Short mmCIF file of C-alpha atoms in Angstrom, two decimals:
data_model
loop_
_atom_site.label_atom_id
_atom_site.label_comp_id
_atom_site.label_asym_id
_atom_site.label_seq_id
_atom_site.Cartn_x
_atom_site.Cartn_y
_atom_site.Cartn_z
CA UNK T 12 32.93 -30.24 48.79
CA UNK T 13 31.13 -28.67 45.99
CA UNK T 14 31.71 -27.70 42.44
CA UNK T 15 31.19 -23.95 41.35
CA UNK T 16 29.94 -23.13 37.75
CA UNK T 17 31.22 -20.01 36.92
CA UNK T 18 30.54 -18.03 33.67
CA UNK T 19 33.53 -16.86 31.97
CA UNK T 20 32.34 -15.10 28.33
CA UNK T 21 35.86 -15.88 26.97
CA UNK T 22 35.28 -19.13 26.24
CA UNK T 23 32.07 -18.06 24.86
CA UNK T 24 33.88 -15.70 22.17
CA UNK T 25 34.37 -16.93 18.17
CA UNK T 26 36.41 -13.93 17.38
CA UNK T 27 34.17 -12.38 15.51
CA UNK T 28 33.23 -8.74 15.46
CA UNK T 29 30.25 -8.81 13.52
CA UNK T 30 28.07 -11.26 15.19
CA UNK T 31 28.73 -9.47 18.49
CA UNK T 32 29.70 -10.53 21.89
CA UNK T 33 28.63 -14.00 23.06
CA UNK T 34 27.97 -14.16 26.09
CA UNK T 35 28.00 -17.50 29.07
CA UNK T 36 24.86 -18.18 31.20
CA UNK T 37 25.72 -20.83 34.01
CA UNK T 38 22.74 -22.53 33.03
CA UNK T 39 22.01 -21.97 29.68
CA UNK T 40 25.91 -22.44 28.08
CA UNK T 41 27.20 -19.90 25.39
CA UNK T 42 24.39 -17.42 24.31
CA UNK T 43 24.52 -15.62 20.88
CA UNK T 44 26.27 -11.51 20.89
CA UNK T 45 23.91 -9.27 19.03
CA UNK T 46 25.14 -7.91 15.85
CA UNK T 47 26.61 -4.19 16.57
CA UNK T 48 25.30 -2.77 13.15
CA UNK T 49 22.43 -0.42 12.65
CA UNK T 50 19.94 -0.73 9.82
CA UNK T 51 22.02 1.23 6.95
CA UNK T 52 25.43 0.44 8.00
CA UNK T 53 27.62 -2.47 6.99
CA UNK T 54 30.49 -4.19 8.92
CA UNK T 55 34.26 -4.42 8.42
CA UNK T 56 35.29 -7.28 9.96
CA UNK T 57 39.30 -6.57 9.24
CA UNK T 58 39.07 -3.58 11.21
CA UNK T 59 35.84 -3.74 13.64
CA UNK T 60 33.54 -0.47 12.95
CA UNK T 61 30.18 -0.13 11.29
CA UNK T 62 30.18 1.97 8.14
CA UNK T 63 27.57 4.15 5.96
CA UNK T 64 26.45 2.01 3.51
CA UNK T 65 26.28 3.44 0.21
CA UNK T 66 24.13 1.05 -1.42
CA UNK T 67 20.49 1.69 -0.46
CA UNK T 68 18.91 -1.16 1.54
CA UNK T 69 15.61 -2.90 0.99
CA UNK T 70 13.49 -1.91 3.72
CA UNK T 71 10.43 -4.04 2.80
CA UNK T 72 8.82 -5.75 -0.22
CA UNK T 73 5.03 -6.09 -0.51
CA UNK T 74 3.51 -8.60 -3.40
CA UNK T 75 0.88 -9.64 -1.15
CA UNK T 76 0.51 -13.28 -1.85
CA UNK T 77 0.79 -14.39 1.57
CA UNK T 78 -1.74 -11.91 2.84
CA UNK T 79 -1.63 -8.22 3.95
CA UNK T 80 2.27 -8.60 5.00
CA UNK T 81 1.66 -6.12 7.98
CA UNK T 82 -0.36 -3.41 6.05
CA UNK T 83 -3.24 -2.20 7.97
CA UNK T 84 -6.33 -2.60 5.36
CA UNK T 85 -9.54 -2.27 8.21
CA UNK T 86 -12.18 -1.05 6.75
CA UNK T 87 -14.79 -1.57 3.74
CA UNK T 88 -12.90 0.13 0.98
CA UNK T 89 -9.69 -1.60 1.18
CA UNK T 90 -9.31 -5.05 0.60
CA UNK T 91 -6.74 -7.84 -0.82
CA UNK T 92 -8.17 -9.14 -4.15
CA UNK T 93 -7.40 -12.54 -5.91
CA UNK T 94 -10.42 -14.31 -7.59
CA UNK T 95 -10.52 -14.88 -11.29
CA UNK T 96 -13.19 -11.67 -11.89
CA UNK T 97 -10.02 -9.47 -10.69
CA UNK T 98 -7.12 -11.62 -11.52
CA UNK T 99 -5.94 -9.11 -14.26
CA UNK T 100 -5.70 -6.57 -11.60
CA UNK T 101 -2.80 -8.04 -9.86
CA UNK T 102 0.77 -7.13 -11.56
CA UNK T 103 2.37 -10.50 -10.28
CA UNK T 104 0.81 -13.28 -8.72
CA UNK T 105 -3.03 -13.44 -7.81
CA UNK T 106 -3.15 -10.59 -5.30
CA UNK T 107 -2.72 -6.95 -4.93
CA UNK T 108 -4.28 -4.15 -2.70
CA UNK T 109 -7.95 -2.74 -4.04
CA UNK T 110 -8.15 0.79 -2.69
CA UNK T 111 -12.06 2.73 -3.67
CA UNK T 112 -14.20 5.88 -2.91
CA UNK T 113 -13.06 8.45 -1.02
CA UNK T 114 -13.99 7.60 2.55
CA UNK T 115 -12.11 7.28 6.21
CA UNK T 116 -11.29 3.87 5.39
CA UNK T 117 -9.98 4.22 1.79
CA UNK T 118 -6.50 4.08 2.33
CA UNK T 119 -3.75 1.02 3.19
CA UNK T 120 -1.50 1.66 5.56
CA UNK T 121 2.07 -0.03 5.79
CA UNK T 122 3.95 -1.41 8.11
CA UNK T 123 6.57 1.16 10.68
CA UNK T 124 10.22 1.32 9.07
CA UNK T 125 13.41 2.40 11.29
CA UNK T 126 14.51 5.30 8.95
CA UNK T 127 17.26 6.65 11.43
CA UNK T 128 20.04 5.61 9.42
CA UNK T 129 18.95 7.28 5.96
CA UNK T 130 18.30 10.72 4.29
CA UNK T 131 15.80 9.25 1.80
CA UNK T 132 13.19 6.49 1.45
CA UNK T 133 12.47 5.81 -2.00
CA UNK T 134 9.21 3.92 -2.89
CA UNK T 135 8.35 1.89 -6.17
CA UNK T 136 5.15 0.38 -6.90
CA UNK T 137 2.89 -0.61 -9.67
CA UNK T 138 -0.70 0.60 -10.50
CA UNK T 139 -3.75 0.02 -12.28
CA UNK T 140 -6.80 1.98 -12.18
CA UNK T 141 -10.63 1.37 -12.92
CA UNK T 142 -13.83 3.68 -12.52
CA UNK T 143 -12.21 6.97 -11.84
CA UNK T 144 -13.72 9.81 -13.26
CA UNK T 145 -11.71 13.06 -15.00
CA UNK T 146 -9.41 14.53 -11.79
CA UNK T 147 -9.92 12.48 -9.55
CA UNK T 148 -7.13 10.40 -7.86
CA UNK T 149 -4.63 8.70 -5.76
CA UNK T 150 -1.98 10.16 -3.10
CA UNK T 151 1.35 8.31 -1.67
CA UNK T 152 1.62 9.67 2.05
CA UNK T 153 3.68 9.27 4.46
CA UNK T 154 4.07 10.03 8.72
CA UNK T 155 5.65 13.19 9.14
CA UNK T 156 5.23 13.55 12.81
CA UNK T 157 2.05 16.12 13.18
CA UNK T 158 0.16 14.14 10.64
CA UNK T 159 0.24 12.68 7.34
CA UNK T 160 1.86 14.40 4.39
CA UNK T 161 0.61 16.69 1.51
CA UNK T 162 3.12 16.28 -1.39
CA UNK T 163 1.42 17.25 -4.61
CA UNK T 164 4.04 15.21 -6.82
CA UNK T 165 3.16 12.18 -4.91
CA UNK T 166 -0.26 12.73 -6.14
CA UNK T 167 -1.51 11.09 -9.10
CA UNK T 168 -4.70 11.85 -11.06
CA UNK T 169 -6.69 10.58 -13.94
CA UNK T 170 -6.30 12.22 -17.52
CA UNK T 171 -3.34 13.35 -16.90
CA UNK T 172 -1.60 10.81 -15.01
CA UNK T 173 -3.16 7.74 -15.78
CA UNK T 174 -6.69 6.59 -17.71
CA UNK T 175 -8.47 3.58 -16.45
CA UNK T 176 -7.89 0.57 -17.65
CA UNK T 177 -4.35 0.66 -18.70
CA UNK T 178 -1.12 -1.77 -18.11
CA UNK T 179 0.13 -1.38 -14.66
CA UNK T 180 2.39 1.42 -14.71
CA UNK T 181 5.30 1.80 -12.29
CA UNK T 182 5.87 4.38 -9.73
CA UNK T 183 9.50 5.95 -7.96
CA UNK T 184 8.53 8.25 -5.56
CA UNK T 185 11.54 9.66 -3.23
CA UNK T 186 10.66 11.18 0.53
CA UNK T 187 13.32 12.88 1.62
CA UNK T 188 13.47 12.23 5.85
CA UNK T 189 16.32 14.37 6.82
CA UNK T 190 14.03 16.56 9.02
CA UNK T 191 11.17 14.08 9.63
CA UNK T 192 10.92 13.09 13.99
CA UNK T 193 9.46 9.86 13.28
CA UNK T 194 12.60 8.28 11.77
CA UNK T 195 12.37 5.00 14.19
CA UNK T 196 8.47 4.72 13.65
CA UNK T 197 8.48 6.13 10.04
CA UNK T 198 4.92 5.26 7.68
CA UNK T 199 3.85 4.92 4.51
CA UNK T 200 0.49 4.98 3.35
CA UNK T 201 -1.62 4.66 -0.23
CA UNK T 202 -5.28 6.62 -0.02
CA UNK T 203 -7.92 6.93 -2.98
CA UNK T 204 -9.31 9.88 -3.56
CA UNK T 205 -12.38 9.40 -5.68
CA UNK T 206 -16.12 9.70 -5.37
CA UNK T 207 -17.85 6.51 -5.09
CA UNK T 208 -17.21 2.81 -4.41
CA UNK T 209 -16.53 1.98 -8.59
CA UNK T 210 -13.95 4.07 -8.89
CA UNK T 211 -10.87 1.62 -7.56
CA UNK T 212 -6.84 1.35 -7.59
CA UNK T 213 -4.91 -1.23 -7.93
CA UNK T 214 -1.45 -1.28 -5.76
CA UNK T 215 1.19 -4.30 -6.13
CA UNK T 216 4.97 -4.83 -5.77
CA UNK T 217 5.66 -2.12 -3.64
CA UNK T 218 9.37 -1.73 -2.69
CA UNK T 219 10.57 0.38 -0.10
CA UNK T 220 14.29 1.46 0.21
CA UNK T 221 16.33 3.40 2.35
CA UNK T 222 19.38 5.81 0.89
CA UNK T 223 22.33 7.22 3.32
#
């Protein structure tokens, strides 16, 4: 005689719609469902079904205390800064991302978003500037599938935008990704676009949202 061990996910289910199906493993016991809900939607449990949500979602938040948080920052002229010489140029905390010149490596490049479930990606961030001279400046770009963008009100430039020196000043910038074919792979990037390695920008608390 022997004994059979035969998975049966019913006795794995709690009911629940919006943790997904568990599943049974003969070996392993009752294994966790996988939530049915994309990013952007939210879940009615009364009635099963994944909704639009209309409130937008936080997508990623970037203070850079721990570290780089994902951002790609290779190069000379990007760098995380956080010693008492530069502590004024962080908004919050110690650190923040120093961004110079105007060179292949003077730009900081985020981390890939899923945008697939939203018609706009808003971005807020604070800024401080030193070193820049008259016209010159700072872009916000962002992966549009042949390349990086070109959007001159995501451009911001010194004397008319900003002087050096000042309080960090706060940024909203809104993308609008309706049309964009990178929507599961979807980029941000910050780029200075100076003249020499003095001229620098200060990035922190950068907030990245998606709207339905």
């Amino acid at each position: 005689d022997s004994c059979l061990n035969v998975a049966n996910d019913a006795n794995c289910s709690n009911g629940l719609y919006c943790d997904g199906d568990e599943t049974c493993d003969a070996s392993n016991d009752c294994q966790a469902g996988t939530a049915p809900c994309s990013a952007g939607e939210t879940c009615n449990e009364s009635d099963d079904t994944c909704n639009a949500s209309t409130s937008p979602v936080v997508l990623g938040f970037y203070d850079f205390e721990s570290g780089t948080q994902g951002w790609d920052v290779e190069g000379s002229d990007v760098a995380l800064r956080s010693d008492g010489r530069n502590a004024a140029w962080a908004r919050s905390g110690t650190f923040a991302l120093r961004i110079r010149d105007d060179t292949t490596t003077s730009d900081a490049e985020s981390p890939s978003f899923d945008v697939s479930a939203f018609s706009t990606v808003e971005v807020t961030f604070w800024y401080r500037a030193r070193g820049f001279e008259q016209n010159e400046d700072f872009v916000l770009e962002y992966l549009t599938g042949t390349g990086w963008s070109n959007n001159p009100e995501h451009r911001w430039i010194c004397g008319a935008d900003f002087e050096n020196k000042q309080p960090f000043k706060q940024v909203v910038a809104s993308i609008d990704v309706t049309a964009s074919n990178v929507k599961s792979a979807f980029k941000i990037r910050f780029r200075c676009d100076a003249s020499e390695n003095n001229d620098r920008i200060y990035i922190d608390d950068v907030e990245v949202k998606g709207f339905v």
